[in-house]
Tab-separated table of C-alpha atoms and ligand atoms in Angstrom:
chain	number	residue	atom	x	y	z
A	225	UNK	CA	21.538	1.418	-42.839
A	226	UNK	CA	22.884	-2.139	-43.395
A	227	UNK	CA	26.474	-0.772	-41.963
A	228	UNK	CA	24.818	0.723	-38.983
A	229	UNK	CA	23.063	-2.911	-38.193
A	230	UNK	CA	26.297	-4.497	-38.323
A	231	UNK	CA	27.847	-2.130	-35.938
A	232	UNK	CA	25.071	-2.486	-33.841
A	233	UNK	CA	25.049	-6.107	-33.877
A	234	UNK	CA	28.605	-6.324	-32.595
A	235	UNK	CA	29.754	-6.581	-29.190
A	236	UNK	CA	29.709	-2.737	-27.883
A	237	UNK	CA	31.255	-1.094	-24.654
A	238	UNK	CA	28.922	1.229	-23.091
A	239	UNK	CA	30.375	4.126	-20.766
A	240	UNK	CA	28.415	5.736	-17.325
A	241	UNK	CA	29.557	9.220	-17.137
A	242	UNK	CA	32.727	9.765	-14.632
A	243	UNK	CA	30.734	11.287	-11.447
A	244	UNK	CA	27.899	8.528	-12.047
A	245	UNK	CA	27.322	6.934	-8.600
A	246	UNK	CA	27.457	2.862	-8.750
A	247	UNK	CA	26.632	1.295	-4.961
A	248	UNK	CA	24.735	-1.598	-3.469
A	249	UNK	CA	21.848	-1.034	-0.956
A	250	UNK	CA	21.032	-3.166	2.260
A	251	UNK	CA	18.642	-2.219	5.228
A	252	UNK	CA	20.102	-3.014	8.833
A	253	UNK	CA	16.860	-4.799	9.538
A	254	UNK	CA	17.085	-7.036	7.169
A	255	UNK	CA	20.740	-7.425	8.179
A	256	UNK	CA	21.106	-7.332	11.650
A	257	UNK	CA	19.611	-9.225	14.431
A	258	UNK	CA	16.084	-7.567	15.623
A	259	UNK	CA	15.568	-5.514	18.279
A	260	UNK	CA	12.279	-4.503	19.376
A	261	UNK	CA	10.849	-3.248	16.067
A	262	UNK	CA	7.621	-4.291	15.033
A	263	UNK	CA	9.158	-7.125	12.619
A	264	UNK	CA	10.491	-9.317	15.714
A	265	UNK	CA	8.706	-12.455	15.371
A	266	UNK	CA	6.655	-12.362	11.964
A	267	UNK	CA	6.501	-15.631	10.521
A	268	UNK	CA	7.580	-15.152	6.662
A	269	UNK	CA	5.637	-16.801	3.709
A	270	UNK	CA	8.927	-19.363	3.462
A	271	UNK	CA	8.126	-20.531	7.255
A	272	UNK	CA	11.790	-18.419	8.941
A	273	UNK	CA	11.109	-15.712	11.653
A	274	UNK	CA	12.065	-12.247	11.956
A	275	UNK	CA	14.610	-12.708	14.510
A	276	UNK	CA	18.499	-13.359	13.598
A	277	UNK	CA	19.249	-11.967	10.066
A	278	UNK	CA	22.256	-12.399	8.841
A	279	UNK	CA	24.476	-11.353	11.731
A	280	UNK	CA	25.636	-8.141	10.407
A	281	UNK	CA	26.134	-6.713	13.420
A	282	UNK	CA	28.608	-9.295	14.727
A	283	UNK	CA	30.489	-9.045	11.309
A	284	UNK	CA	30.955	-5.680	10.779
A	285	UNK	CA	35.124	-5.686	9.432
A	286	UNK	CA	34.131	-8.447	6.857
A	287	UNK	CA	31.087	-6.938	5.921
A	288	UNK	CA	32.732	-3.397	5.787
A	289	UNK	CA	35.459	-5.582	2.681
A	290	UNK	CA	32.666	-6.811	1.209
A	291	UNK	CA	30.923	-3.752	0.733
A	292	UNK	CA	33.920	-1.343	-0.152
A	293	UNK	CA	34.170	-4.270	-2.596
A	294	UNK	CA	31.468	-3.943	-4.668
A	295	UNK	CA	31.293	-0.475	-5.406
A	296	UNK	CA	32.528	2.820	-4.237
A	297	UNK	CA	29.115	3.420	-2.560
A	298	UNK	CA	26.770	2.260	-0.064
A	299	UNK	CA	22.891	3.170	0.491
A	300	UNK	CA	22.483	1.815	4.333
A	301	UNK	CA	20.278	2.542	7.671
A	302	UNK	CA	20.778	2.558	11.187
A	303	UNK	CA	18.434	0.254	13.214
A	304	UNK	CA	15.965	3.200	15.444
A	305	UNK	CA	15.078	1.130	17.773
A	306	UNK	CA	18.567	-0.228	18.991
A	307	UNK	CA	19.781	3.058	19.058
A	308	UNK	CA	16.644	4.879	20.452
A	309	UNK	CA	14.859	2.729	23.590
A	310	UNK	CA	12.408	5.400	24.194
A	311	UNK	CA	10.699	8.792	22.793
A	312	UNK	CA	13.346	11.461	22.989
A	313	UNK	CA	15.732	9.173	24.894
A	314	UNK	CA	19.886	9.389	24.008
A	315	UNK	CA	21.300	7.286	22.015
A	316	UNK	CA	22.454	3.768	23.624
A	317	UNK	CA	26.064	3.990	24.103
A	318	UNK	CA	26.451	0.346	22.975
A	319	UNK	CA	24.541	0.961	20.010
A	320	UNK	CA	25.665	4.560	19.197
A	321	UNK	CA	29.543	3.036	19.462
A	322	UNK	CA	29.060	0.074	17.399
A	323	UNK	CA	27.424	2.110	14.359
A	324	UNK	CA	30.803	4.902	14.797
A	325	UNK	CA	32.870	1.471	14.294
A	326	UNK	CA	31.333	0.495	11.290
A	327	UNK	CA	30.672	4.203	9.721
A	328	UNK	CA	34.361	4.591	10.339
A	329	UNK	CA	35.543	1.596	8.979
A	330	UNK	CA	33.167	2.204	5.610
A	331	UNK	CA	34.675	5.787	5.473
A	332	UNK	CA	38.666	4.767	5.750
A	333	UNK	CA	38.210	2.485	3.165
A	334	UNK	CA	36.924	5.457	1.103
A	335	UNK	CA	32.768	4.062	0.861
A	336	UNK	CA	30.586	7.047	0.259
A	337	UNK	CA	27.236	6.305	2.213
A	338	UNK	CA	23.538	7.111	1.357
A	339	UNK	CA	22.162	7.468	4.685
A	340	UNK	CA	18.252	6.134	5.278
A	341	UNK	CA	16.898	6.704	8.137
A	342	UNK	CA	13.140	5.196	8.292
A	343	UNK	CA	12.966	1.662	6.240
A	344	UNK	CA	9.656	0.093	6.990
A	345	UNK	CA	10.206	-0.840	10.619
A	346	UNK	CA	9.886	1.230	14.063
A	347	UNK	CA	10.640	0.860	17.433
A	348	UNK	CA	7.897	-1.394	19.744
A	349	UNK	CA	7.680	1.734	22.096
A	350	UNK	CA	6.661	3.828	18.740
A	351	UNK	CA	4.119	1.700	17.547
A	352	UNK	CA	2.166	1.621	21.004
A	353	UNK	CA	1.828	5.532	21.098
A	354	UNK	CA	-0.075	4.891	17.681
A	355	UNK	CA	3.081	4.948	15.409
A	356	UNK	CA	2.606	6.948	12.229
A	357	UNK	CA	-1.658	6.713	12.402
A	358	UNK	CA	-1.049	9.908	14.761
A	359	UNK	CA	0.522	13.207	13.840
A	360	UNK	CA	1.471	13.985	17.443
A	361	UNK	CA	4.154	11.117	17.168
A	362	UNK	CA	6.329	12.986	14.467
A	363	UNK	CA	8.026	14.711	16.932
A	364	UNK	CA	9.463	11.283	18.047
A	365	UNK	CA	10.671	10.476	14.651
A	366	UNK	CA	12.270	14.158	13.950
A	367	UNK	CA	14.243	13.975	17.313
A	368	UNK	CA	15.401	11.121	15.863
A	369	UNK	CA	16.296	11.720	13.167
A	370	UNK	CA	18.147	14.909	14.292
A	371	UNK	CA	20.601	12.798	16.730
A	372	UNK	CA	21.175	10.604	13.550
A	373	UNK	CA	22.130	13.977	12.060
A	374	UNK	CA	24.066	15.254	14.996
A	375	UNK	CA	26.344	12.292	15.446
A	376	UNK	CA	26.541	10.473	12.181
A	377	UNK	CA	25.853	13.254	9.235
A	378	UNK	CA	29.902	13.751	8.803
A	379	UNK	CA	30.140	10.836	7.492
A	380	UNK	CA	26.853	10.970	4.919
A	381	UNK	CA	27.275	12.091	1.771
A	382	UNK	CA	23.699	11.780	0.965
A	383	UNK	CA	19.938	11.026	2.778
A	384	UNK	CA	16.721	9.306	2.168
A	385	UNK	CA	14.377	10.626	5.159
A	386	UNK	CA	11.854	7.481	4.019
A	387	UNK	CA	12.476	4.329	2.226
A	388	UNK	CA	9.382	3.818	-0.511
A	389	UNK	CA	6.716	5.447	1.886
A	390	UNK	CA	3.703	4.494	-1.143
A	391	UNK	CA	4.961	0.685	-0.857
A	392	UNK	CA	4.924	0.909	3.120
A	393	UNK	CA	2.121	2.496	3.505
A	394	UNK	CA	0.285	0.576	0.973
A	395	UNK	CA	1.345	-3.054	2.269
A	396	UNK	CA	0.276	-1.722	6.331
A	397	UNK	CA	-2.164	-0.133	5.588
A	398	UNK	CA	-3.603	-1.206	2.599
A	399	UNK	CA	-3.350	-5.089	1.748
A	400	UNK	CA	-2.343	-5.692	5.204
A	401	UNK	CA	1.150	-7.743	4.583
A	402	UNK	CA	3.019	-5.542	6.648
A	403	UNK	CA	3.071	-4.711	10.064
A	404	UNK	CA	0.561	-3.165	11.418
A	405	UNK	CA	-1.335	-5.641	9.130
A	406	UNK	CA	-4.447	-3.359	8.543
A	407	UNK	CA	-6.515	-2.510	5.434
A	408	UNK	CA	-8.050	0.641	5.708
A	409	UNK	CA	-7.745	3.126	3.175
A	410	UNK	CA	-8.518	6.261	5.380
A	411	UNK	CA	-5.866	5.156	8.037
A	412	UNK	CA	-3.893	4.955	5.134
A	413	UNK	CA	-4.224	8.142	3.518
A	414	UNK	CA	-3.858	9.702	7.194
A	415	UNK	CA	-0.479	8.130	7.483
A	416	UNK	CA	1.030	8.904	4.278
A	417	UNK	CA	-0.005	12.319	4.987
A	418	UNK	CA	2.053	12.090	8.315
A	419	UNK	CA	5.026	10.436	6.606
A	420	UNK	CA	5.052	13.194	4.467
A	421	UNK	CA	4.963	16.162	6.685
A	422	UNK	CA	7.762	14.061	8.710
A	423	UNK	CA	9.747	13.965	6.081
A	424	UNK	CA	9.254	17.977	5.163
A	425	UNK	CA	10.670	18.072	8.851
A	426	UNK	CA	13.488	16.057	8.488
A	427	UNK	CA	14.837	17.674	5.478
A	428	UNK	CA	14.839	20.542	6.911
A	429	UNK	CA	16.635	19.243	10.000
A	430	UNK	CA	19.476	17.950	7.679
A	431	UNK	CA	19.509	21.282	5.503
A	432	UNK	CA	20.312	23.041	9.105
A	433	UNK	CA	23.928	20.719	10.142
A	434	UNK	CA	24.658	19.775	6.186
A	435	UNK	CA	23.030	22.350	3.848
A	436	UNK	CA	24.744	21.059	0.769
A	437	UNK	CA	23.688	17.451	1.324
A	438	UNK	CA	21.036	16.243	-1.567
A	439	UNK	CA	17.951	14.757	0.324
A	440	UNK	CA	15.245	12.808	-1.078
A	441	UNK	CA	13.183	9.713	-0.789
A	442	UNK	CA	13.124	6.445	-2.395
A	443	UNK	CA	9.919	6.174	-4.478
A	444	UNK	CA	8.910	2.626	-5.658
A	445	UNK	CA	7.982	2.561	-8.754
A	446	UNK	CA	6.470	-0.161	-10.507
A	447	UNK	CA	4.576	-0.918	-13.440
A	448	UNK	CA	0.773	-1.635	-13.211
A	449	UNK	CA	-0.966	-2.634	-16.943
A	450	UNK	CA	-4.185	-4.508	-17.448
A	451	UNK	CA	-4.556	-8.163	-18.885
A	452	UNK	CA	-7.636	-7.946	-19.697
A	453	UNK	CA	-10.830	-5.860	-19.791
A	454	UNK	CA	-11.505	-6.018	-16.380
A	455	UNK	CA	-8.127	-4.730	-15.174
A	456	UNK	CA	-7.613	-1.800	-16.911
A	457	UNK	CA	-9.527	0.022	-14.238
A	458	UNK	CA	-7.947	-1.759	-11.033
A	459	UNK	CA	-4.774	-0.979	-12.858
A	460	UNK	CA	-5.764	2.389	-13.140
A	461	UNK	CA	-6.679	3.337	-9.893
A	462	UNK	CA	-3.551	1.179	-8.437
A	463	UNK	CA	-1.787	3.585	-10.555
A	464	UNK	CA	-3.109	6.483	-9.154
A	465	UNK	CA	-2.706	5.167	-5.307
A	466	UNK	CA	0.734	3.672	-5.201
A	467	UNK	CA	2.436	5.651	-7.977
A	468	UNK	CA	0.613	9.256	-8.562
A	469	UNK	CA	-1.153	10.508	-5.048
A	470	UNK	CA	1.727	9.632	-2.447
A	471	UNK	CA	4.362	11.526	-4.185
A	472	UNK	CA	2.761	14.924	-3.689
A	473	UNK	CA	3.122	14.383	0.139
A	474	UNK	CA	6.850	14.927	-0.425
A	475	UNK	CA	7.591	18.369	-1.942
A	476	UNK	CA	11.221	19.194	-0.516
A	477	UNK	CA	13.122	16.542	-2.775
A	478	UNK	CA	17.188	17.534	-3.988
A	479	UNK	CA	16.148	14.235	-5.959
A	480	UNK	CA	14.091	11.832	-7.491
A	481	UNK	CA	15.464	8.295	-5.506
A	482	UNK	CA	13.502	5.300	-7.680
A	483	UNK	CA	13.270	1.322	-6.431
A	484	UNK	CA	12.194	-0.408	-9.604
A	485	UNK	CA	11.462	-4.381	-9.595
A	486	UNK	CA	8.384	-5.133	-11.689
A	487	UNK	CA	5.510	-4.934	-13.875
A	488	UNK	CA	2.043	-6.157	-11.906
A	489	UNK	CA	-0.905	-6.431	-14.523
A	490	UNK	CA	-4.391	-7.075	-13.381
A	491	UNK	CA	-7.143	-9.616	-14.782
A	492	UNK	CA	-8.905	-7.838	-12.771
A	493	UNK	CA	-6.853	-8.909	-9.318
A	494	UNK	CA	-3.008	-8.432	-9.477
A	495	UNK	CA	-1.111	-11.306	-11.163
A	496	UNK	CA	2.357	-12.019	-9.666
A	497	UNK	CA	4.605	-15.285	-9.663
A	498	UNK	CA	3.893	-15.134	-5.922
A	499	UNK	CA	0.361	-15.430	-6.044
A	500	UNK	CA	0.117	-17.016	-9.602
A	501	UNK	CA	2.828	-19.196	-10.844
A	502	UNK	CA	0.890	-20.990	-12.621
A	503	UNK	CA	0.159	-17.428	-15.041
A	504	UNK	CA	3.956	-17.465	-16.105
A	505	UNK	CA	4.465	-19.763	-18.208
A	506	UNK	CA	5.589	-17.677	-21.118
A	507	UNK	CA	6.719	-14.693	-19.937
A	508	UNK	CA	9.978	-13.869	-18.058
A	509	UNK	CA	9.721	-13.841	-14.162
A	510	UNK	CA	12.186	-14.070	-10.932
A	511	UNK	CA	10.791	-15.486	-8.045
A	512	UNK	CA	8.267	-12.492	-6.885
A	513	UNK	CA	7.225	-11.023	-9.807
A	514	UNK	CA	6.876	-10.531	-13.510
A	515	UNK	CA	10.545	-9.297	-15.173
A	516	UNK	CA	9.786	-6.610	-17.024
A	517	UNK	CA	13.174	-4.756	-17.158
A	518	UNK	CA	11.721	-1.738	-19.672
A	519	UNK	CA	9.537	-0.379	-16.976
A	520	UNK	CA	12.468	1.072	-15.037
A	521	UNK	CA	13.018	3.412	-18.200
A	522	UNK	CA	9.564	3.922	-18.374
A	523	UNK	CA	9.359	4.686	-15.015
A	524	UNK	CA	12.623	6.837	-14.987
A	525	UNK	CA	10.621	9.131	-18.253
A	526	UNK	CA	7.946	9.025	-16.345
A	527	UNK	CA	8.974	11.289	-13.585
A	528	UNK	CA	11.531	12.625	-15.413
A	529	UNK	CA	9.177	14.666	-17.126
A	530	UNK	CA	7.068	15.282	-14.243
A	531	UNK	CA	9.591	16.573	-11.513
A	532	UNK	CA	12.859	17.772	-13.851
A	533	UNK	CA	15.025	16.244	-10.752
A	534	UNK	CA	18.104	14.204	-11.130
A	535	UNK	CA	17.378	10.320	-10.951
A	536	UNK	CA	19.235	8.207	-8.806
A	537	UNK	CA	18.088	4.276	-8.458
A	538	UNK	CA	18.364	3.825	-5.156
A	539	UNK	CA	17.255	0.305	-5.551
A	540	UNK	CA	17.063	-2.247	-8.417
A	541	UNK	CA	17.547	-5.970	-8.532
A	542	UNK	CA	15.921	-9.304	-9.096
A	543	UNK	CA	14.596	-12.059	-6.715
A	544	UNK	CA	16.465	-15.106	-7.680
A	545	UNK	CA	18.721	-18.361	-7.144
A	546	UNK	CA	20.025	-18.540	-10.169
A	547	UNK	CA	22.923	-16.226	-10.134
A	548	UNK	CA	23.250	-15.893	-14.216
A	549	UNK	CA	19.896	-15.026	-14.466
A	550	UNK	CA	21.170	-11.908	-11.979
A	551	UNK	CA	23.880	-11.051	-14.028
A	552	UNK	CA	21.358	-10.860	-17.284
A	553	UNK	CA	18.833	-8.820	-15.650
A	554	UNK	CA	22.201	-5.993	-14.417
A	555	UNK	CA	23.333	-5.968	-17.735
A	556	UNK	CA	19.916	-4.878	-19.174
A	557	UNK	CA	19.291	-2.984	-16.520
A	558	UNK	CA	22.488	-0.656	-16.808
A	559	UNK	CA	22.086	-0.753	-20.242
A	560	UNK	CA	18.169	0.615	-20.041
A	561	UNK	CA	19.592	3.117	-17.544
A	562	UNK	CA	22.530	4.123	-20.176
A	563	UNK	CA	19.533	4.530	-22.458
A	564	UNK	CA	17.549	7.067	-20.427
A	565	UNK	CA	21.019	8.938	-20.034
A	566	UNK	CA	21.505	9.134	-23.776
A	567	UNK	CA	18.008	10.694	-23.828
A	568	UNK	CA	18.888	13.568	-21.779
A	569	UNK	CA	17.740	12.121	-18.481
A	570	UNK	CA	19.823	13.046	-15.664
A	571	UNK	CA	20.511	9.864	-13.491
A	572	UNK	CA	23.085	10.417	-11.121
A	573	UNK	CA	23.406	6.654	-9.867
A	574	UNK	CA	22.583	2.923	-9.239
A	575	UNK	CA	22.201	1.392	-6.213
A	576	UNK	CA	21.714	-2.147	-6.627
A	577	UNK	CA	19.498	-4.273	-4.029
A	578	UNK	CA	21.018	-5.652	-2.032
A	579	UNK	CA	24.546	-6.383	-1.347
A	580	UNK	CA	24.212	-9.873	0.518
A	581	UNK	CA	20.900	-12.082	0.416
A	582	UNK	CA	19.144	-10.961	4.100
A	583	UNK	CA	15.767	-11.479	5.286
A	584	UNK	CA	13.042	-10.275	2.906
A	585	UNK	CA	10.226	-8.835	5.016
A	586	UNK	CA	7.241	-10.958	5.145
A	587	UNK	CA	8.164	-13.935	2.494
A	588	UNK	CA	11.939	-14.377	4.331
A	589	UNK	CA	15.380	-15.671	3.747
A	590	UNK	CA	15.310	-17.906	0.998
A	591	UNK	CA	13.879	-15.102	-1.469
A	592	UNK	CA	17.221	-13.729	-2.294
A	593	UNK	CA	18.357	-10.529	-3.740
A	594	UNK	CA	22.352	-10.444	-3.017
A	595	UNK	CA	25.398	-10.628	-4.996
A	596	UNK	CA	26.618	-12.290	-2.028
A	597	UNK	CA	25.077	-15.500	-0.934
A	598	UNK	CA	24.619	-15.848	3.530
A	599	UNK	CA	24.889	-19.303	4.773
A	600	UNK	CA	21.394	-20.360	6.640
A	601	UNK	CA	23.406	-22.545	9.357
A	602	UNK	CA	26.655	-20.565	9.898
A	603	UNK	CA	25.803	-17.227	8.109
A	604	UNK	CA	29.303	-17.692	5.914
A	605	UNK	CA	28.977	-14.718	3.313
A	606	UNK	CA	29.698	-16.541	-0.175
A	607	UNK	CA	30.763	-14.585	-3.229
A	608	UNK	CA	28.313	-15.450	-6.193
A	609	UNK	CA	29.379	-14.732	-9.878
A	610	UNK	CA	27.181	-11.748	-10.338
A	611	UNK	CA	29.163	-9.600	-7.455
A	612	UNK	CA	32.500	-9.919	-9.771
A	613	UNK	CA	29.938	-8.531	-12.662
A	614	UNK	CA	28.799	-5.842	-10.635
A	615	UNK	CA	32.293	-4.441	-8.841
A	616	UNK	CA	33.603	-4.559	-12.559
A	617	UNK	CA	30.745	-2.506	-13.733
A	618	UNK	CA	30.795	-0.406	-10.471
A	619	UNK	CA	34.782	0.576	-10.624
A	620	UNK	CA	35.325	0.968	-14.496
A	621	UNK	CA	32.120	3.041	-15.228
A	622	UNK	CA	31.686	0.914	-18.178
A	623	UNK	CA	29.677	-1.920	-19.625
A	624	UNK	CA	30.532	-4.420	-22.349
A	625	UNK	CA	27.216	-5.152	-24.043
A	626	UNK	CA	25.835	-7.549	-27.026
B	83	BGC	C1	12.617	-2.681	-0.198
B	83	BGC	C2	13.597	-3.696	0.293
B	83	BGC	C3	13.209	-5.058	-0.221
B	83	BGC	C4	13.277	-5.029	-1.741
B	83	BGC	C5	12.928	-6.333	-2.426
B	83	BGC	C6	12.195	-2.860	-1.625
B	83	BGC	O1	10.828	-2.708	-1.709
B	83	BGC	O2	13.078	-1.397	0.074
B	83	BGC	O3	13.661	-3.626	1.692
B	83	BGC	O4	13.975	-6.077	0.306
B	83	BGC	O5	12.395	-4.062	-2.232
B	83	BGC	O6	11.606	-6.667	-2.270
């Protein structure tokens, strides 16, 4: 026992297996400059617009370095409504050639990509037939999707058809801080149940051009617990909405794709550094939410034992300035997900969110994410501590833990 605890309490290299997937994740709206989505012109908690990002578009060779990098894979989306200016239109040439430059670029310098192809925003056009509140708009989104297919698939190795459809849904629909800013729970449930059959749709329009390409979703998961008495049954039933009902919407899944961030817990209304600072005092938090690193292998047992489907974390990360703190939370992260491998779980990768700070939906730029820091005046990209952590991790497969 004692010798064990001394092993133990030494320094210890932990190793991924050799086909485990290590990449970073970005979305090109929160990268590039808008263009007639829904997002253009929402004024973010921290007082920036939607509007310029971070100028991915214009930066596309450096970008393409930074990226190849950081880790031998990339989980990335195409921006719909640059490339799509109207239901069942072609593809804008402009558009259509820029996105071959930078596909081509990621593939020569040997990036696999994770291809997602609806991230929270749509085009303008979209959203004024009724968007994803009416089933007869599907069609719009598949014939999408199926051009993305058609001209981009050879150089996907793997697709989400929906970025975290429970967390989309549920911030539009449900606590209205996403466009289209309602809260109404049968709207809701009527679009999830859209997103869903779109997405049965779409799989099957990638099985038909790539029929060995995995296809899934990326779930967010997060933890809800109670504080007290009276939030063990909002916690409960947030449970059940966010985490337990949307998931059966999507039954044709290769695999389980998991975003994991935090633990909310509810006394009885949800407590988050956001909202509450003030609640934090003593326990760990970034700058969004409570750190609660254990719920990812919670969360990963969870539907482990649920679905039986390989795991990949198509997101993970922490919402933070202070760059050490970032290269803390990897490290237990990795480790955690080393853990749920040791159990028999079978996680195929990491994706870590995001590659460079960009724009972060409705509370903006300066909540940051990257392991490479953007400029606000001359959007310089600036290489921050955690990103040498990360490509180390990323390239060696292996972990030197304490
Ligand atoms: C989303 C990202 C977002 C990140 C951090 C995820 O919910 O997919 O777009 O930036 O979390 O909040």
């Amino acid at each position: 026992m004692t010798f064990h605890h001394q092993i133990y309490l030494q320094p210890m290299t932990i190793h991924f297996p050799p086909d485990f997937a290590f990449g970073t994740s970005t979305s090109a709206y929160q990268i590039e400059t808008a263009f007639e989505h829904d997002w253009v012109g929402v004024k973010a908690r921290d007082g920036n617009t939607f509007d310029r990002t971070t100028d991915h578009e214009l930066r596309i060779e450096e970008d393409a370095g930074i990226i190849s990098s950081l880790a031998p894979n990339y989980r990335m989306g195409l921006m719909w409504s640059r490339l799509q200016r109207g239901p069942f239109e072609e593809f804008n040439q402009e558009a259509r050639d820029h996105y071959h430059r930078l596909l081509t670029r990621l593939h020569e310098k040997n990036v696999s990509i994770m291809m997602v192809l609806h991230h929270f925003a749509n085009p303008k056009w979209f959203v004024e037939k009724g968007g994803w509140e009416k089933s007869a708009n599907i069609p719009m989104f598949i014939d999408f999707a199926e051009k993305v297919v058609k001209e981009f698939g050879n150089y996907v190795k793997q697709w989400n058809t929906f970025n975290e459809p429970n967390l989309y849904v549920s911030m539009g629909w449900m606590t209205g801080e996403f466009p289209p800013f309602k809260k109404n729970i049968f709207k809701a449930t009527r679009v999830i149940t859209n997103i869903g059959q779109a997405h049965e749709e779409a799989y099957a329009v990638i099985k038909k051009y790539f029929p060995a390409h995995p296809v899934g979703i990326s779930y967010n998961c997060t933890v809800f617990s109670h504080e007290n008495i009276l939030g063990i049954i909002p916690a409960k039933f947030t449970d059940y909405c966010y985490m337990s009902y949307p998931i059966r919407k999507f039954r044709s899944l290769d695999f389980f794709g998991m975003s994991y961030y935090a633990r909310i817990g509810f006394d009885p209304m949800p407590v988050t550094y956001i909202l509450n600072p003030e609640k934090f005092k003593d326990r760990p938090h970034d700058d969004m939410w409570e750190f609660y690193p254990r719920g990812l292998l919670e969360c990963m047992r969870r539907f482990w034992k649920e679905f039986r489907k390989p795991i990949i974390i198509t997101e993970n990360g922490i919402c933070t300035g202070d760059d050490p703190k970032r290269v803390q939370a990897l490290s237990t992260y990795l480790t955690l997900v080393h853990d749920a491998l040791q159990e028999g779980i079978d996680v195929k990768g990491y994706y870590h969110w995001s590659t460079w700070d960009n724009f972060e939906w409705s509370l903006g730029p300066t909540y940051q994410f990257g392991l490479y820091g953007v400029d606000p005046k001359t959007r310089e990209r600036m290489k921050k501590p955690s990103a040498d952590f990360f490509r180390q991790v990323a390239f060696s497969k292996q972990l030197d833990v304490r």
